[in-house]
CSV table of C-alpha atoms in Angstrom, one decimal:
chain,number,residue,atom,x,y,z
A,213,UNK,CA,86.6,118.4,145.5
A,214,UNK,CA,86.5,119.9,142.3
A,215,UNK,CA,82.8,120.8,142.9
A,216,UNK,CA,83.9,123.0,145.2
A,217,UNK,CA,87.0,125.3,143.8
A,218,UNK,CA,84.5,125.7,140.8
A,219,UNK,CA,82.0,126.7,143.7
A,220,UNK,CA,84.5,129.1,145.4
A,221,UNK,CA,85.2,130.5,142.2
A,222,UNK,CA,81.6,132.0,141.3
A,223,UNK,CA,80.7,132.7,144.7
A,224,UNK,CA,83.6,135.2,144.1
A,225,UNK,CA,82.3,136.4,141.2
A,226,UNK,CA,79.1,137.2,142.9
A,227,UNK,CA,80.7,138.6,145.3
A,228,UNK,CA,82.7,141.0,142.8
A,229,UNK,CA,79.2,142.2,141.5
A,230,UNK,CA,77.5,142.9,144.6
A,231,UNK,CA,80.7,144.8,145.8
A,232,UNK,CA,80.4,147.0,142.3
A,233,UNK,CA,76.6,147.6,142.8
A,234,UNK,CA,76.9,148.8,146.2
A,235,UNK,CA,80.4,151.0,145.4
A,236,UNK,CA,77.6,152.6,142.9
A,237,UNK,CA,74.5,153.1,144.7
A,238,UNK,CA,75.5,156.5,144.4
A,239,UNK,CA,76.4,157.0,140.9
A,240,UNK,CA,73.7,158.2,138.8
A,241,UNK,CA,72.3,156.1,136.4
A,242,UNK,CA,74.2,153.5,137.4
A,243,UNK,CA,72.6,149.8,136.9
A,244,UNK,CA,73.6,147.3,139.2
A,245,UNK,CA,74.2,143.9,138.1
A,246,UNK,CA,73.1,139.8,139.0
A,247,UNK,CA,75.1,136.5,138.6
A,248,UNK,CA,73.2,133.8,137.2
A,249,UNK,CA,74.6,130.4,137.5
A,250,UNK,CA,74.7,127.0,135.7
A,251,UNK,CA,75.4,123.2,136.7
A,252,UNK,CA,78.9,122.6,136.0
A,253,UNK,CA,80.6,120.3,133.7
A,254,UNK,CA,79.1,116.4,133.6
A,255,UNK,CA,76.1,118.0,136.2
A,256,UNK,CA,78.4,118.3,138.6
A,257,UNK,CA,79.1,122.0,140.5
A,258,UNK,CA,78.3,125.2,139.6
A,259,UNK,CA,79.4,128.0,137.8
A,260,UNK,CA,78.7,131.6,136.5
A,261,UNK,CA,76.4,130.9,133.2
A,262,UNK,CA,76.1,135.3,133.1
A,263,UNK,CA,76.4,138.4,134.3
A,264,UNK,CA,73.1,140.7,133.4
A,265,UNK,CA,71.9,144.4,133.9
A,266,UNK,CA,68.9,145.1,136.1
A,267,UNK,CA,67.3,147.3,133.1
A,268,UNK,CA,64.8,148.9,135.6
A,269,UNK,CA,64.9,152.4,136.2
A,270,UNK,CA,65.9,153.9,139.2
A,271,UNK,CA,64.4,156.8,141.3
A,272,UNK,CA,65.1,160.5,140.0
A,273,UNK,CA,67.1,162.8,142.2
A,274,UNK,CA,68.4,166.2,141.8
A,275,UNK,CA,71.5,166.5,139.7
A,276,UNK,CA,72.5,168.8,137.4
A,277,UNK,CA,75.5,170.0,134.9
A,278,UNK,CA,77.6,173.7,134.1
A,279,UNK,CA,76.2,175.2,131.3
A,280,UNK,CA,78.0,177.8,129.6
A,281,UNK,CA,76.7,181.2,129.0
A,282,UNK,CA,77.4,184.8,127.7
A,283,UNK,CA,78.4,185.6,131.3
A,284,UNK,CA,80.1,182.7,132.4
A,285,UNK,CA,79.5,178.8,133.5
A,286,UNK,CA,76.6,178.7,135.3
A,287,UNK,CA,75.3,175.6,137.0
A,288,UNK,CA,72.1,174.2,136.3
A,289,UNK,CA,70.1,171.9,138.2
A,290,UNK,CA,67.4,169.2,136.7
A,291,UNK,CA,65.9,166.0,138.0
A,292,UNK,CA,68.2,162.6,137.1
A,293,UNK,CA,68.2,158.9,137.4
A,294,UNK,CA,69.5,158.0,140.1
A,295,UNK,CA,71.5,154.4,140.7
A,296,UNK,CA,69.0,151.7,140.5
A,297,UNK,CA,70.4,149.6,142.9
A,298,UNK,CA,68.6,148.0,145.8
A,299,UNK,CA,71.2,148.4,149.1
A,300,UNK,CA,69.2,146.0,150.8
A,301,UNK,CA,68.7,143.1,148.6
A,302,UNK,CA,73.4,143.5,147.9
A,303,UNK,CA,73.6,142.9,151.5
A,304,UNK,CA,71.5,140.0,151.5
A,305,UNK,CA,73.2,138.7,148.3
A,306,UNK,CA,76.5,139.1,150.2
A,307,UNK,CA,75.9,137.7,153.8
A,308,UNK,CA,74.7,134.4,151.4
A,309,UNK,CA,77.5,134.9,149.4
A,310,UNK,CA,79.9,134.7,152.6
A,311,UNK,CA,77.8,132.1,154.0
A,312,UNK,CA,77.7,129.7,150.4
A,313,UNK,CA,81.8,130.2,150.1
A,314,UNK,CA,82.1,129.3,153.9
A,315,UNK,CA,80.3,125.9,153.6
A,316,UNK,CA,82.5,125.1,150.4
A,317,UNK,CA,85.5,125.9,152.3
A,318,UNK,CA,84.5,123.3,155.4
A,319,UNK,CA,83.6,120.7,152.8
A,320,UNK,CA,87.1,121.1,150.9
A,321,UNK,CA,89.2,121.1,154.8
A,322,UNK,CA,87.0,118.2,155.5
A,323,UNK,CA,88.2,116.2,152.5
A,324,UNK,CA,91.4,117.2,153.2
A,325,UNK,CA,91.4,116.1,156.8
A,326,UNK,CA,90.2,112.7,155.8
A,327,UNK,CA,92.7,112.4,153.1
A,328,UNK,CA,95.3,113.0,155.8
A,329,UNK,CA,93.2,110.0,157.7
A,330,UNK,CA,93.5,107.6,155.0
A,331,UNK,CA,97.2,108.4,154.2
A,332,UNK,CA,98.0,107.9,157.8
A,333,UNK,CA,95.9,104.8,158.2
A,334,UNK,CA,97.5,103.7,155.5
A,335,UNK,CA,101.1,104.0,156.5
């Protein structure tokens, strides 16, 4: 049972990433992030073993900044990195992410349900 709180746990986690990277596709430079995860105590579980950049650049787009001048601010544009993030492979990660923390949830009302089956046979 504990197996699967721990499991709940970094799904959420992953979940909590994802959600940041795609809040941020927009956001220049930006550089989403990935969940790695580990066996959980006595090989039993899992859990979040890191959270790690995705150092890969991302596409340039147009951007620019106010520059001031003798005749006032005047806005320049030039080419920037854009967000690196890949909207495609988030919503993957996510509908596994939903589909991961679903499966732990049945196992955990499973046990529970035959908890309640034993306690009743049992009285």
């Amino acid at each position: 049972m504990m197996e699967n709180v721990q499991a709940l746990q970094a799904i959420s986690v992953s979940q909590q990433v994802a959600a940041n990277n795609v809040a941020n596709v927009n956001t220049n430079e930006f550089r989403s992030s990935r969940v790695e995860y580990e066996t959980g105590p006595n090989d039993r579980g899992v859990r979040v073993s890191d959270i790690y950049e995705n150092t890969a650049p991302g596409p340039l787009v147009q951007g620019g900044e106010y520059v001031e001048t003798e005749e006032g601010l005047r806005y320049e544009e030039t080419l920037v990195e854009g967000s690196n993030t890949d909207l495609v492979a988030e919503m993957v990660q996510m509908i596994e992410n939903e589909q991961a923390f679903a499966a732990n949830v049945a196992a955990l009302h499973t046990h529970f349900d035959m908890t309640g089956v034993l306690i009743d046979m049992m009285v």
